Amino acid sequence: MVSKQILSVLQQVKDGALDIENAYEKLKICPFEDLGYAKIDHHRTIRQGTPEVIYGAGKTAEQIEGIIHSLLSHSPQNILITRLSEESADYLSQRFSLTYDSLSQIGVVNRLKLLTTSGTIVVATGGTSDIPVAEEAALTAEVLGNKVERLYDVGVAGIHRLLSHADAITRATVIIAVAGMEGALASVIGGLADSPVIAVPTSVGYGANFQGLSALLSMLNSCASGVSVVNIDNGFGAGYLASMINHIGGNES
Amino acid sequence: MVSKQILSVLQQVKDGALDIENAYEKLKICPFEDLGYAKIDHHRTIRQGTPEVIYGAGKTAEQIEGIIHSLLSHSPQNILITRLSEESADYLSQRFSLTYDSLSQIGVVNRLKLLTTSGTIVVATGGTSDIPVAEEAALTAEVLGNKVERLYDVGVAGIHRLLSHADAITRATVIIAVAGMEGALASVIGGLADSPVIAVPTSVGYGANFQGLSALLSMLNSCASGVSVVNIDNGFGAGYLASMINHIGGNES
Amino acid sequence: MVSKQILSVLQQVKDGALDIENAYEKLKICPFEDLGYAKIDHHRTIRQGTPEVIYGAGKTAEQIEGIIHSLLSHSPQNILITRLSEESADYLSQRFSLTYDSLSQIGVVNRLKLLTTSGTIVVATGGTSDIPVAEEAALTAEVLGNKVERLYDVGVAGIHRLLSHADAITRATVIIAVAGMEGALASVIGGLADSPVIAVPTSVGYGANFQGLSALLSMLNSCASGVSVVNIDNGFGAGYLASMINHIGGNES
Amino acid sequence: MVSKQILSVLQQVKDGALDIENAYEKLKICPFEDLGYAKIDHHRTIRQGTPEVIYGAGKTAEQIEGIIHSLLSHSPQNILITRLSEESADYLSQRFSLTYDSLSQIGVVNRLKLLTTSGTIVVATGGTSDIPVAEEAALTAEVLGNKVERLYDVGVAGIHRLLSHADAITRATVIIAVAGMEGALASVIGGLADSPVIAVPTSVGYGANFQGLSALLSMLNSCASGVSVVNIDNGFGAGYLASMINHIGGNES
Amino acid sequence: MVSKQILSVLQQVKDGALDIENAYEKLKICPFEDLGYAKIDHHRTIRQGTPEVIYGAGKTAEQIEGIIHSLLSHSPQNILITRLSEESADYLSQRFSLTYDSLSQIGVVNRLKLLTTSGTIVVATGGTSDIPVAEEAALTAEVLGNKVERLYDVGVAGIHRLLSHADAITRATVIIAVAGMEGALASVIGGLADSPVIAVPTSVGYGANFQGLSALLSMLNSCASGVSVVNIDNGFGAGYLASMINHIGGNES
Amino acid sequence: MVSKQILSVLQQVKDGALDIENAYEKLKICPFEDLGYAKIDHHRTIRQGTPEVIYGAGKTAEQIEGIIHSLLSHSPQNILITRLSEESADYLSQRFSLTYDSLSQIGVVNRLKLLTTSGTIVVATGGTSDIPVAEEAALTAEVLGNKVERLYDVGVAGIHRLLSHADAITRATVIIAVAGMEGALASVIGGLADSPVIAVPTSVGYGANFQGLSALLSMLNSCASGVSVVNIDNGFGAGYLASMINHIGGNES
Amino acid sequence: MVSKQILSVLQQVKDGALDIENAYEKLKICPFEDLGYAKIDHHRTIRQGTPEVIYGAGKTAEQIEGIIHSLLSHSPQNILITRLSEESADYLSQRFSLTYDSLSQIGVVNRLKLLTTSGTIVVATGGTSDIPVAEEAALTAEVLGNKVERLYDVGVAGIHRLLSHADAITRATVIIAVAGMEGALASVIGGLADSPVIAVPTSVGYGANFQGLSALLSMLNSCASGVSVVNIDNGFGAGYLASMINHIGGNES
Amino acid sequence: MVSKQILSVLQQVKDGALDIENAYEKLKICPFEDLGYAKIDHHRTIRQGTPEVIYGAGKTAEQIEGIIHSLLSHSPQNILITRLSEESADYLSQRFSLTYDSLSQIGVVNRLKLLTTSGTIVVATGGTSDIPVAEEAALTAEVLGNKVERLYDVGVAGIHRLLSHADAITRATVIIAVAGMEGALASVIGGLADSPVIAVPTSVGYGANFQGLSALLSMLNSCASGVSVVNIDNGFGAGYLASMINHIGGNES
């Protein structure tokens, strides 16, 4: 695309439709057109084809409000707000049509209907304490237009619970395995499935879990092929990546 | 699939085509048929649709030879041997038709022609020292039937080298970013691309890289969306996962 | 026992059979009688009821020979030598009736027939690379008079291999789970079994396994009840502890 | 047991007592019968022969109430609730016959009289600050039907305090050694005892104890045989495992 | 300077202008003249040619007031107070002419007009969350008499934002790169610039960033030449060092 | 002493002054006489010749009150309470003649006049934030009968402040060096002094000090001879050890 | 410069001197002209104004020879080879006019006479074992045209050795402080000097230095202002950065 | 001493016995007189009253020879060489009257008879593998004129071995406790003794001892008072410090 823009500018210069100074300005910014809009990267929305995402942690409700206004003024896109506190959600829901899930702390503004993928993303957790992170992943994937199936509390200490869902696992296009403590879920699922497994270590546990380190190292050392890992508690990242992969297979006809 | 097998066994019992003892045996093993073959998991080859992989490190040439014989006696599949020393490769090449790459230490036995994917996997490295790990990824992906494009030595300290290949990056279906030291390559590529990025930290570096820890942590904390991480120096894992993802898009017509 | 010895000494003093100075000497050392024998703790053999164990790593063949001579001069007990190099084993086998296993690097001298336990110890490994550590555990347990059943290469990435041995696991009195990499084997076995699981992390793996740290943390954080952990690669410790537990159930009648 | 269930289902199919669809349902769930009850694993209670355990941390009083109701509706078993806050205990004690110990934060509901083991579990602590974790272990073991003897504040810096209880230590069937700071208690007890020692590192201490890491590493490196380790502050896990081991020796006649 | 002072004292002794006891006192303290003023090091102000700096964290408003009084009584210098809470700032602003920036928590008292450097310090951040640390650096540098240019939110995941400011980067005399998460900003800027880059890792992020460790290690392993690193979140240190370097080039004429 | 007690008991048995059962009881407890007093170790007070110390952290005011009552009922010794909160100090000072220092959080009850050592302990700190830990050390040493000299805020970044006190350092019998951040004070003092240096790392600092780890490692690696290290923030331990060493030189005549 | 190139290309297109396809090619590569030369980045030599640097570790003598040939074919610049083994140096010195220093393992090819800076770089070490790293820094700086003064073995355990060189330290434009073990040298020099201090932690030491971690953390936590840190043992990086800073002050007239 | 030197110089100036230039020179170097002798610090020998110590690791035999020559040319002192390889010892023993101990790798040159201390240093080890480090400590202390008593292999897993030596421990003036693995020896000895305990963690062990980290943390967290810690494997440091402390009590009359 960038190449096309350069060629087009050059053609216009040759045709005299554009003088050199303006062409220079265009060329300098062509891949960076968004930079005129300061901190908010409208360009990226287009380039990556996804809703804009606001990381809510550490931002005031007013700051988030400002960013939403700026985004909405530019295009009628979907906006996903992660790690949004209940207080901020209350504030924002009085100003925008906000859908909010308090468990995963995800808010969605101005929801457009997206095409849905033909493939399914399975989101599995080891325990019930992992569910908030899993919901961050699942809701992110749903906002991005994916079919999502949840398998919660299927940890390896009761392996029969997981095995009874072997069908869902083998049918999935992508699987997100969310687990704290020993993080073994990713390996077991990785051994059952033929599809990519995105492992999300959580900080669930205590003592020698060292705030998620145990699950993180466990997942990085998975003896199963097809497993990769995102940051501790990074449900959003897993959901976003799963959506990327799931869209390779296209949408429902 | 498992459900169908159970139903079929039950039908045969009802029809008298199968007695209870044999039905029991069938039911016990039906998802585990391979277990009759001791350590070698032929079943997995079928279930996951991929060549068998032998992890060569810590195995003698004779042990690897034995495993290959066992595998070949079962089906004429492709066999990928990772971390294969040059000495073992010499030994094996006198007994099988082995293709060996000394840089990545990968050997391939009995190569069948696979269909090739329509999508492309880009394998990029930060420096020249990361190339052996990258080749492990690239060759793994090629053996698994993928088109692979290599972008080596495009590290972020000379960002123009990477940007000049922006086309390849934006066209790729999956990207493998291999980097040691500060591991920033994954984030920069993640920011440029719309496709999944598999980050492979390498142990390249010294001092405070702590055998790959710096790149590992850097990649796990990537501010770019769509990036996931495999183990330090795990080129094979990245190549295998990239192939999984790339096959979602199907093969060349 | 200590109480009885004190009472006996006092009785002899009262009876005039022992003068005060000698009684003092006896009392001072009675729980420490072995201290007269310098470094070798014959006392412990009696107190703990087990063969003497020599940690062979870092000792010359001649040093081990000396210790064996000293032990044998005291009682005709079994002697277990762990981490015994093949060179030292050659040297010692010319001087004693030594049984040596090169895989686990365990040597046994002067083997007495022990009663065998009624219960069984299952030793399971995640992969084939974990077998040397597992054999150290298994042979230790056998020398200590236990029935041992081996389940090797039943790692969680191919969970069906493990499940096909569910019978052995549920019948065991104690289970030793030996695994490197993500160490998930302990949790899965812990979920299947009603008996104590001794988890042995191994240093098998590379990169972010950090010489066994990943498996260690994973096992310490096991979500399954009944799992405890010994040091990385400590097969001997696991075998010794398993024997202690297994003997609570008594010997075969 | 699983085998028997499969055989029985098959026999019923053959006899016409069961049609295929129902047999399929039975076979699918037979080892997983509990899965119909969503998150609550009634099956496990039976399989592992122990009271149900609820991990109270991070659950509201209402959530715990719901789980208790579900469990009680299924069978009149004992229910152990660990890490139960005083507030939640107040709430629950108005609804169930709850026994609550505020030191260990353990609650017990609907206590059935269990047979008592013939062997004794000794629970020892290094200091007084380790007592809450020790009580979690001791109460867990008592609820599970064990005789428990407490030896608190017998840390190694005043070794005579420990030695004066040598009798209790040598008579025990299992010993739980609970200690923070340098965690040396496990090694000293391990050297005195002939029975298994379960070491529980605690987070008691400050500075270079790094939230329990010092005691954890110390215990993992114990030079005494027969010592294994559970997670930092995991009193429940130690009590549960000790009960498993103690029950190998049978109950009081 | 020290040499001159010693020579001068000696000359006075020789001339009889100073007796031996007083000369001794002078010589003992000559390089340490400030020590007479207890904790406040007036000497250093002169020796290092910079405003006095008060580290406000962990000091009460009254303590800071006392130190300011002591400093002001000695010379009419500028005083920079870092990590000054809003409450303390309120208190102090009623007593001194204090300029306070709540974002960076920096206060300045009694501002003298300093000469301004001819060179420029660029302060760049990876994200908006890094701005408080960046402002600590920028304001410190401005108080010390430097021209400062801010480039905020130019992180590597959107590399075009950074590249559009390539001019500012190549013109700068010193650059301060402030980034959390993967800390890659320092390397990319280091590759673009010919001037020294001071990297400031921030604790921005979560999970495997381990409170800034990921950015710290990433920056220490930068493959770009000319990059050095200060402590996590140490904006003041970076601003102070940048000022030192920038002053080598002299002031505006 | 233990030997003498044993001999004396034996003599009494021989003389008929003691029957065997009572003699046994005496012998069993002779070195452990204190154990009859449950948790409070009166024995140790005598054996180690020092005031009793109560670690106040994590104990309620009432618990501390109980321990003090128990101790006072036994002998009129001095009692040192470390890490005593201001609230607890208020409570206790209404019941005992308590001296309390809020900076170091040290309380002293029932102060007997001790002989004073002939030697001096110097307590030095790197900065003012290290003073609370230093005072814990200094007050501990004073309560134990030592002359103490304080050198506060003499950190290495202004080395002249330290050097101007070289006399005090060279005259000291023992030196306690208290420092956070880079912890270099211990090495510099170690190079100046001929006497033992006890280094106390503090958790003062932020970022890459990792709660005192930087100072701890720095001090353990001191290139100066005669330096040893206690736990992070362990002022009491340093004061106690310094007192032990200082008393080797005897008291003032 | 880039802007000028873009303008020039546009002018040529307007003038018809360049057709669109060729202009496109030019524009695509203009900031990346060097990319035509594969791995060797001639462009960077010009942009950054410094000799080309080859990192010799892990490259064969033949590979280094090839790179030198390529560089020399392009311009008669100086070439600095770091971490060059003695064997490779022997090989290269038969082919190029190589100057080699075996202590620092630095080789220089084809040395042009550079202008010398007016300012001086002081390179100081804590001990004699730090000298190889220091020489890597010092020689790098000299090759880059700087005056260098060496102060070796002036560690803080003998602070008088350092103080006797206070003059050199206060006169320096930049100081490189190289130290292992406790790394305190950087702080002490930072307190004495008014100029930037580049701290180089070395891996010199053993035990709790953890391969340089102690010095690294110590230096990052320096309480002296004006100190920044490079990677462990990174003498080259320090020398290169020091040269950058020193050149701000210009060359000798 | 320094004060006296200054006063003396001033007196000579006043008396005209010294001109100003020479006085200046004298004053500048008076505390640093040794600096004229380059790297070898003769001054320190006098100031600290101990033999010169050469750290042999990483020095060639020729380098050590040179240092010895330089030292001997200055005074007939004792010279202690630590970590001296057997090869270097052979070389040096042909040139000097060298006493060499291959276990501790300590060499002593030109041994003068020193006065012996009245107090005794006890050196204890946990196991036999700790003896080399212990001998480094013991020989260092003997060369420095101390009486030394060795208690080897008295680790806490067989606590009776240690207790049988309680007399030696209570009589000692200083105790050096050398232990690897769990490092509990220091705490147990600290609880038995009234004298200072210098704890030396060793790297003996494997797995989760992490090269001595387990013993180091254990010792730093000792619950016994009077314990301080030196670097891992630092026998010399412990011996040197113990000698300092032991000399406070004076020499044998």
PDB file of C-alpha atoms in Angstrom, chain E residues 6-156:
ATOM      1  CA  ILE E   6      46.813  23.427  51.265  1.00  0.00           C
ATOM      2  CA  LEU E   7      49.517  25.684  49.856  1.00  0.00           C
ATOM      3  CA  SER E   8      47.731  28.735  51.206  1.00  0.00           C
ATOM      4  CA  VAL E   9      47.453  27.291  54.680  1.00  0.00           C
ATOM      5  CA  LEU E  10      51.107  26.373  54.684  1.00  0.00           C
ATOM      6  CA  GLN E  11      52.077  29.862  53.558  1.00  0.00           C
ATOM      7  CA  GLN E  12      50.093  31.361  56.423  1.00  0.00           C
ATOM      8  CA  VAL E  13      51.818  29.058  58.898  1.00  0.00           C
ATOM      9  CA  LYS E  14      55.180  30.038  57.568  1.00  0.00           C
ATOM     10  CA  ASP E  15      54.218  33.698  57.724  1.00  0.00           C
ATOM     11  CA  GLY E  16      53.071  33.246  61.307  1.00  0.00           C
ATOM     12  CA  ALA E  17      49.563  34.305  60.311  1.00  0.00           C
ATOM     13  CA  LEU E  18      48.182  30.992  61.479  1.00  0.00           C
ATOM     14  CA  ASP E  19      49.277  28.890  64.433  1.00  0.00           C
ATOM     15  CA  ILE E  20      49.740  25.158  64.130  1.00  0.00           C
ATOM     16  CA  GLU E  21      46.572  24.056  65.916  1.00  0.00           C
ATOM     17  CA  ASN E  22      44.347  26.200  63.740  1.00  0.00           C
ATOM     18  CA  ALA E  23      46.237  25.181  60.636  1.00  0.00           C
ATOM     19  CA  TYR E  24      45.676  21.585  61.566  1.00  0.00           C
ATOM     20  CA  GLU E  25      41.963  22.178  61.904  1.00  0.00           C
ATOM     21  CA  LYS E  26      41.888  23.912  58.553  1.00  0.00           C
ATOM     22  CA  LEU E  27      43.843  21.186  56.831  1.00  0.00           C
ATOM     23  CA  LYS E  28      41.733  18.464  58.305  1.00  0.00           C
ATOM     24  CA  ILE E  29      38.581  20.003  56.971  1.00  0.00           C
ATOM     25  CA  CYS E  30      39.746  21.846  53.931  1.00  0.00           C
ATOM     26  CA  PRO E  31      38.293  19.521  51.385  1.00  0.00           C
ATOM     27  CA  PHE E  32      35.427  18.852  53.767  1.00  0.00           C
ATOM     28  CA  GLU E  33      34.506  22.342  54.867  1.00  0.00           C
ATOM     29  CA  ASP E  34      30.872  21.512  54.450  1.00  0.00           C
ATOM     30  CA  LEU E  35      31.017  18.967  57.214  1.00  0.00           C
ATOM     31  CA  GLY E  36      30.603  21.670  59.767  1.00  0.00           C
ATOM     32  CA  TYR E  37      27.051  22.068  58.486  1.00  0.00           C
ATOM     33  CA  ALA E  38      25.958  18.627  59.550  1.00  0.00           C
ATOM     34  CA  LYS E  39      23.839  16.788  57.011  1.00  0.00           C
ATOM     35  CA  ILE E  40      23.514  19.581  54.466  1.00  0.00           C
ATOM     36  CA  ASP E  41      26.306  19.592  52.000  1.00  0.00           C
ATOM     37  CA  HIS E  42      26.778  23.225  50.951  1.00  0.00           C
ATOM     38  CA  HIS E  43      30.218  22.374  49.737  1.00  0.00           C
ATOM     39  CA  ARG E  44      28.828  20.091  47.088  1.00  0.00           C
ATOM     40  CA  THR E  45      26.726  22.843  45.613  1.00  0.00           C
ATOM     41  CA  ILE E  46      29.837  24.780  44.864  1.00  0.00           C
ATOM     42  CA  ARG E  47      31.935  21.862  43.787  1.00  0.00           C
ATOM     43  CA  GLN E  48      29.415  20.474  41.349  1.00  0.00           C
ATOM     44  CA  GLY E  49      27.989  23.816  40.154  1.00  0.00           C
ATOM     45  CA  THR E  50      24.376  22.770  40.302  1.00  0.00           C
ATOM     46  CA  PRO E  51      21.276  23.604  42.286  1.00  0.00           C
ATOM     47  CA  GLU E  52      20.832  21.647  45.488  1.00  0.00           C
ATOM     48  CA  VAL E  53      18.509  18.650  45.109  1.00  0.00           C
ATOM     49  CA  ILE E  54      16.231  17.322  47.844  1.00  0.00           C
ATOM     50  CA  TYR E  55      14.871  13.808  47.451  1.00  0.00           C
ATOM     51  CA  GLY E  56      11.374  14.345  48.804  1.00  0.00           C
ATOM     52  CA  ALA E  57      10.193  10.743  49.180  1.00  0.00           C
ATOM     53  CA  GLY E  58       9.953   9.682  52.818  1.00  0.00           C
ATOM     54  CA  LYS E  59      10.460  13.176  54.192  1.00  0.00           C
ATOM     55  CA  THR E  60       7.737  15.179  55.942  1.00  0.00           C
ATOM     56  CA  ALA E  61       6.792  18.623  54.711  1.00  0.00           C
ATOM     57  CA  GLU E  62       8.335  20.038  57.885  1.00  0.00           C
ATOM     58  CA  GLN E  63      11.623  18.233  57.313  1.00  0.00           C
ATOM     59  CA  ILE E  64      11.794  19.544  53.757  1.00  0.00           C
ATOM     60  CA  GLU E  65      10.982  23.028  55.023  1.00  0.00           C
ATOM     61  CA  GLY E  66      13.895  22.802  57.449  1.00  0.00           C
ATOM     62  CA  ILE E  67      16.323  21.748  54.767  1.00  0.00           C
ATOM     63  CA  ILE E  68      15.181  24.560  52.453  1.00  0.00           C
ATOM     64  CA  HIS E  69      15.639  27.121  55.211  1.00  0.00           C
ATOM     65  CA  SER E  70      19.141  25.856  55.865  1.00  0.00           C
ATOM     66  CA  LEU E  71      20.028  25.964  52.186  1.00  0.00           C
ATOM     67  CA  LEU E  72      18.575  29.415  51.617  1.00  0.00           C
ATOM     68  CA  SER E  73      20.402  30.811  54.613  1.00  0.00           C
ATOM     69  CA  HIS E  74      23.611  29.846  52.926  1.00  0.00           C
ATOM     70  CA  SER E  75      23.209  31.078  49.359  1.00  0.00           C
ATOM     71  CA  PRO E  76      20.454  32.217  46.983  1.00  0.00           C
ATOM     72  CA  GLN E  77      20.638  29.063  44.902  1.00  0.00           C
ATOM     73  CA  ASN E  78      17.925  27.158  43.069  1.00  0.00           C
ATOM     74  CA  ILE E  79      16.508  24.170  44.926  1.00  0.00           C
ATOM     75  CA  LEU E  80      14.984  21.185  43.165  1.00  0.00           C
ATOM     76  CA  ILE E  81      12.721  18.871  45.157  1.00  0.00           C
ATOM     77  CA  THR E  82      11.957  15.494  43.548  1.00  0.00           C
ATOM     78  CA  ARG E  83       9.182  13.067  44.456  1.00  0.00           C
ATOM     79  CA  LEU E  84       7.357  15.807  46.326  1.00  0.00           C
ATOM     80  CA  SER E  85       3.796  14.895  47.247  1.00  0.00           C
ATOM     81  CA  GLU E  86       0.971  17.269  46.478  1.00  0.00           C
ATOM     82  CA  GLU E  87       0.273  17.718  50.189  1.00  0.00           C
ATOM     83  CA  SER E  88       3.839  18.700  50.950  1.00  0.00           C
ATOM     84  CA  ALA E  89       3.834  21.006  47.954  1.00  0.00           C
ATOM     85  CA  ASP E  90       0.770  22.796  49.334  1.00  0.00           C
ATOM     86  CA  TYR E  91       2.481  23.217  52.677  1.00  0.00           C
ATOM     87  CA  LEU E  92       5.710  24.502  51.183  1.00  0.00           C
ATOM     88  CA  SER E  93       4.095  26.864  48.708  1.00  0.00           C
ATOM     89  CA  GLN E  94       2.670  28.798  51.644  1.00  0.00           C
ATOM     90  CA  ARG E  95       6.211  29.368  52.926  1.00  0.00           C
ATOM     91  CA  PHE E  96       8.384  29.684  49.816  1.00  0.00           C
ATOM     92  CA  SER E  97       7.904  30.728  46.211  1.00  0.00           C
ATOM     93  CA  LEU E  98       7.500  27.158  45.022  1.00  0.00           C
ATOM     94  CA  THR E  99       6.776  26.065  41.469  1.00  0.00           C
ATOM     95  CA  TYR E 100       5.230  22.599  41.498  1.00  0.00           C
ATOM     96  CA  ASP E 101       4.420  20.092  38.760  1.00  0.00           C
ATOM     97  CA  SER E 102       2.039  17.434  40.005  1.00  0.00           C
ATOM     98  CA  LEU E 103       2.637  15.019  37.153  1.00  0.00           C
ATOM     99  CA  SER E 104       6.351  14.663  37.757  1.00  0.00           C
ATOM    100  CA  GLN E 105       6.065  15.564  41.444  1.00  0.00           C
ATOM    101  CA  ILE E 106       8.868  18.082  41.064  1.00  0.00           C
ATOM    102  CA  GLY E 107       9.030  21.328  42.995  1.00  0.00           C
ATOM    103  CA  VAL E 108      11.437  24.230  42.432  1.00  0.00           C
ATOM    104  CA  VAL E 109      12.178  26.935  44.985  1.00  0.00           C
ATOM    105  CA  ASN E 110      13.712  30.357  44.501  1.00  0.00           C
ATOM    106  CA  ARG E 111      14.372  30.120  40.830  1.00  0.00           C
ATOM    107  CA  LEU E 112      17.375  32.011  39.517  1.00  0.00           C
ATOM    108  CA  LYS E 113      17.643  32.578  35.805  1.00  0.00           C
ATOM    109  CA  LEU E 114      20.305  30.221  34.460  1.00  0.00           C
ATOM    110  CA  LEU E 115      22.171  30.527  31.201  1.00  0.00           C
ATOM    111  CA  THR E 116      20.724  28.184  28.632  1.00  0.00           C
ATOM    112  CA  THR E 117      22.736  25.563  26.795  1.00  0.00           C
ATOM    113  CA  SER E 118      23.279  25.793  23.075  1.00  0.00           C
ATOM    114  CA  GLY E 119      22.480  22.102  22.646  1.00  0.00           C
ATOM    115  CA  THR E 120      19.091  20.455  23.070  1.00  0.00           C
ATOM    116  CA  ILE E 121      18.048  17.483  25.169  1.00  0.00           C
ATOM    117  CA  VAL E 122      15.314  15.352  23.606  1.00  0.00           C
ATOM    118  CA  VAL E 123      13.135  13.445  26.062  1.00  0.00           C
ATOM    119  CA  ALA E 124      11.168  10.632  24.403  1.00  0.00           C
ATOM    120  CA  THR E 125       8.731   8.124  25.869  1.00  0.00           C
ATOM    121  CA  GLY E 126       7.363   4.849  24.626  1.00  0.00           C
ATOM    122  CA  GLY E 127       3.866   5.434  25.943  1.00  0.00           C
ATOM    123  CA  THR E 128       1.726   7.928  27.790  1.00  0.00           C
ATOM    124  CA  SER E 129       2.171   6.077  31.073  1.00  0.00           C
ATOM    125  CA  ASP E 130       5.894   6.829  30.954  1.00  0.00           C
ATOM    126  CA  ILE E 131       5.300  10.592  30.919  1.00  0.00           C
ATOM    127  CA  PRO E 132       5.584  11.235  34.685  1.00  0.00           C
ATOM    128  CA  VAL E 133       9.091   9.792  34.709  1.00  0.00           C
ATOM    129  CA  ALA E 134       9.916  11.688  31.530  1.00  0.00           C
ATOM    130  CA  GLU E 135       8.689  14.948  33.032  1.00  0.00           C
ATOM    131  CA  GLU E 136      10.903  14.353  36.062  1.00  0.00           C
ATOM    132  CA  ALA E 137      13.796  14.166  33.638  1.00  0.00           C
ATOM    133  CA  ALA E 138      12.675  17.091  31.481  1.00  0.00           C
ATOM    134  CA  LEU E 139      11.968  19.478  34.342  1.00  0.00           C
ATOM    135  CA  THR E 140      15.226  18.555  36.052  1.00  0.00           C
ATOM    136  CA  ALA E 141      17.081  19.367  32.870  1.00  0.00           C
ATOM    137  CA  GLU E 142      15.230  22.650  32.413  1.00  0.00           C
ATOM    138  CA  VAL E 143      15.922  23.752  35.986  1.00  0.00           C
ATOM    139  CA  LEU E 144      19.582  22.998  35.287  1.00  0.00           C
ATOM    140  CA  GLY E 145      19.559  25.380  32.312  1.00  0.00           C
ATOM    141  CA  ASN E 146      18.963  23.148  29.315  1.00  0.00           C
ATOM    142  CA  LYS E 147      16.767  23.441  26.254  1.00  0.00           C
ATOM    143  CA  VAL E 148      14.445  20.433  26.254  1.00  0.00           C
ATOM    144  CA  GLU E 149      12.294  18.975  23.477  1.00  0.00           C
ATOM    145  CA  ARG E 150       9.627  16.410  24.341  1.00  0.00           C
ATOM    146  CA  LEU E 151       8.626  13.482  22.077  1.00  0.00           C
ATOM    147  CA  TYR E 152       6.008  11.559  24.003  1.00  0.00           C
ATOM    148  CA  ASP E 153       4.210   8.343  23.068  1.00  0.00           C
ATOM    149  CA  VAL E 154       6.506   7.374  20.211  1.00  0.00           C
ATOM    150  CA  GLY E 155       6.942   3.713  21.164  1.00  0.00           C
ATOM    151  CA  VAL E 156       8.244   1.101  18.795  1.00  0.00           C
TER     152      VAL E 156
END
